[in-house]
Amino acid sequence: MTAAGFDPERVRQLAFGAERPAPVDEILRSHGAEVDAQLGELSAALADLRPGPGTLSTAAEAGAVAVLDDLTAVVADCRRRLDQPQAALRVVFMGRTLAGKSTLYETLTGGDGRRIGAGAQRATRDCAEHSAAALGGLVLIDPPGVGAFDGEHDVEAAFDAAKSSDLIAWVATTDSTQEETARALRMIAAAGRPVVVIVNCRADIDTPARRRRFLREPGRAFAEASGHLGPVLRALDSAGAAPVATVAVHARAAFDGARAREQGEPAERGEAAKPAERGEAAELWAASRIDNLLQVFRAHGLRGASQRRLLRSADLGRDAVDAGAGMLADLADRLARDAAVAAAAARDLSGRVQSLFDDHLDRLRVAAARLVDERRFWVHQQNVRDKRAVERAWTALHHELAADGRSLLGGHTAQLRSALDECLRAFDHDWSVPLTDPANRPLFFQPMASAWVHTGVKSAGAAAGGIVGLSVGGLPGAAVGLALGWALPQVADRLASRFRSREQVMRDRRASLSAQANAYLDWVRETWIHIFVDSVLRPAWQRFQAEQAVLDRQLGSEEQLAAVTGEAAGQCERQRAILDAAAARALLGLTGRQRAASAVGWACRVPGVGIAALVGDADVLEELSLFPPDIVEPCTAVPPAQPAVAAVRVVAAHVPAVTGVGVWSPGVEVEVAARPAAGRVAAVQGLARAVAAVDVRIVAAAGAP
């Protein structure tokens, strides 16, 4: 009973019926199994997403596999930690280097001071943990500090330790600004772990005179503590968080007092003076105000140890599915953009190559026609009366044309290859410049014109040697045929000479020779063109199209993988809701609310802020509203199909003193008596929006502080 004789829990049981609580270990075990099952589904989905060899381009396959491997490792690590439950509450000390974390750790764990730094950067470079008997077995963790020069590894180790903790003790100091560590504080707040802010007052007590002055007026050492909280609170607030407690201590005084009580003298530190008598140890301990910190740790250890253990498992599950949702959505977006850009580039390259081939074929036609036309006056230079002279001139013409063919086709093949090289360089440049902005550049796309085209165009080089053989080997046969054709008209000439004049016979003979020569020259011109097309252009284009067909299949697979990956990211979002509902039911079960646990249908949790659960049972909804359960993260029950009511309930549970509710065009406006911190407003609005699916605006009443 309370002082007024009123027991809320007894009244609740009388009004709504008594419940038989489930065993804590059973609830924790069941919740852990549910989280592991969801992570198992995620692992199986990642295995199904892995592309087969050759289904994607080399760059896309390597990029996708790397992302999936990283995500698989994250899920596996979360499942491994899930299989190693820790019964004791875990508290990790964090803060900038030299803030006094290790001093507090050594003080509370009864250490000998070996981990305490002596003014150097990166004094603590490993991660230690030890149970504190004075705190009921509470486990304290001392990782490296953040903010040290060249301490990237230290930051990673510190946040890795924070992931497996239940409470973060952020150690600030009174002799330096905390702005340099604001980013680390925002990351801590975003992780949703409760934070205790400890201001370590660093008044010097290394000499007897300074020690006596501190013991006479310890309040002076703590006078400026509140002023140094501002940067820390602002950084936490920017991520929507607030500390669960703030404590000011003098870490060195506490350590010296603890050591003196154990050994009869303070710890040696440089030229530090020993206390005049043993009673000074108790004075140092009391003046350090370390007992205030112990009370905070004990309160959290006693009040919510089982709930913190459960939330530790819930956070592991959320860490995995949050990573899955983010990494898979990013992978899907980049795969889709990569496929779209590569397809557009392929179309552009195909058009460029086709235009280049057409242009060079036109050039060859013009050059071939010019060479042939220069030979058409050859007939007028011949003495048609001298058969042998004409045949010798004919053979010379054949060899001249063969040489012209070699020069023409060889030169145009070399020009084509050079033009293709220039075309590919221009293509690579044109498709590289627009992608220099990382925000627009796909993850895997690279202009690979050389890979797509050179393999096909190399056939032009291989065919260049064959061009000579074709141009030389094809012409002699034609020359022989033409020579035979030249012999037949001579027989007819002898017969016709009896009836026509000699001049008429010579004119007819020259006209016949001219017709045959022109037909031959036309055949030579077309033969050159056919040789260039059949031996150079067509093989190169066919090889290019084959490469394009392979690329098209890869791009199709990439687009399909992007769609499936996007669906998997959506599944991670749904798994997050499943895990949040499981956490809400388990937390209600730990507080003895079995009826409420079974009535939870869907939930949304913002770690470190609270949980909003949809409850369809009106009696349970009323019970939870009248008698809120004692949960370390507030749990708000909201009715289904009533989005405005749900939004207002969430806001009222997390922002005190709601004075009015109104409606504005996109959603609900909630007026509060005091102006809340901006980060807190954003976090609560996000939770309300997620559970109610309406926009929520939180405004301060007129004249609010």
mmCIF file with all atom_site columns, C-alpha atoms in Angstrom, residues 29 73 128 146 173 195 222 226 232 345 374 386 431 444 471 506 513 564 604 619 655 693:
data_model
loop_
_atom_site.group_PDB
_atom_site.id
_atom_site.type_symbol
_atom_site.label_atom_id
_atom_site.label_alt_id
_atom_site.label_comp_id
_atom_site.label_asym_id
_atom_site.label_entity_id
_atom_site.label_seq_id
_atom_site.pdbx_PDB_ins_code
_atom_site.Cartn_x
_atom_site.Cartn_y
_atom_site.Cartn_z
_atom_site.occupancy
_atom_site.B_iso_or_equiv
_atom_site.pdbx_formal_charge
_atom_site.auth_seq_id
_atom_site.auth_comp_id
_atom_site.auth_asym_id
_atom_site.auth_atom_id
_atom_site.pdbx_PDB_model_num
ATOM 1  C CA . ARG A 1 29  ? 13.790  -17.617 -23.889  1.00 0.00 ? 29  ARG A CA 1
ATOM 2  C CA . ALA A 1 73  ? 28.171  -11.105 -41.589  1.00 0.00 ? 73  ALA A CA 1
ATOM 3  C CA . ALA A 1 128 ? 37.945  -4.413  -20.490  1.00 0.00 ? 128 ALA A CA 1
ATOM 4  C CA . VAL A 1 146 ? 36.430  8.652   -28.695  1.00 0.00 ? 146 VAL A CA 1
ATOM 5  C CA . THR A 1 173 ? 34.577  16.853  -18.005  1.00 0.00 ? 173 THR A CA 1
ATOM 6  C CA . VAL A 1 195 ? 22.309  7.302   -21.293  1.00 0.00 ? 195 VAL A CA 1
ATOM 7  C CA . PHE A 1 222 ? 31.189  21.060  -8.699   1.00 0.00 ? 222 PHE A CA 1
ATOM 8  C CA . SER A 1 226 ? 25.827  22.135  -14.792  1.00 0.00 ? 226 SER A CA 1
ATOM 9  C CA . VAL A 1 232 ? 26.046  17.060  -24.169  1.00 0.00 ? 232 VAL A CA 1
ATOM 10 C CA . ALA A 1 345 ? 24.977  3.627   -72.720  1.00 0.00 ? 345 ALA A CA 1
ATOM 11 C CA . GLU A 1 374 ? 40.062  7.096   -113.463 1.00 0.00 ? 374 GLU A CA 1
ATOM 12 C CA . ASP A 1 386 ? 47.240  -4.542  -132.187 1.00 0.00 ? 386 ASP A CA 1
ATOM 13 C CA . TRP A 1 431 ? 29.613  8.632   -70.202  1.00 0.00 ? 431 TRP A CA 1
ATOM 14 C CA . PHE A 1 444 ? 28.763  -0.719  -60.403  1.00 0.00 ? 444 PHE A CA 1
ATOM 15 C CA . SER A 1 471 ? 41.370  -8.686  -104.070 1.00 0.00 ? 471 SER A CA 1
ATOM 16 C CA . MET A 1 506 ? 37.815  -0.258  -135.578 1.00 0.00 ? 506 MET A CA 1
ATOM 17 C CA . LEU A 1 513 ? 36.289  -3.297  -125.775 1.00 0.00 ? 513 LEU A CA 1
ATOM 18 C CA . VAL A 1 564 ? 13.858  -8.905  -55.864  1.00 0.00 ? 564 VAL A CA 1
ATOM 19 C CA . CYS A 1 604 ? 6.161   0.246   -33.565  1.00 0.00 ? 604 CYS A CA 1
ATOM 20 C CA . ASP A 1 619 ? -11.105 -3.681  -22.028  1.00 0.00 ? 619 ASP A CA 1
ATOM 21 C CA . VAL A 1 655 ? 5.354   14.813  -24.069  1.00 0.00 ? 655 VAL A CA 1
ATOM 22 C CA . ALA A 1 693 ? -0.236  6.795   -40.405  1.00 0.00 ? 693 ALA A CA 1
#
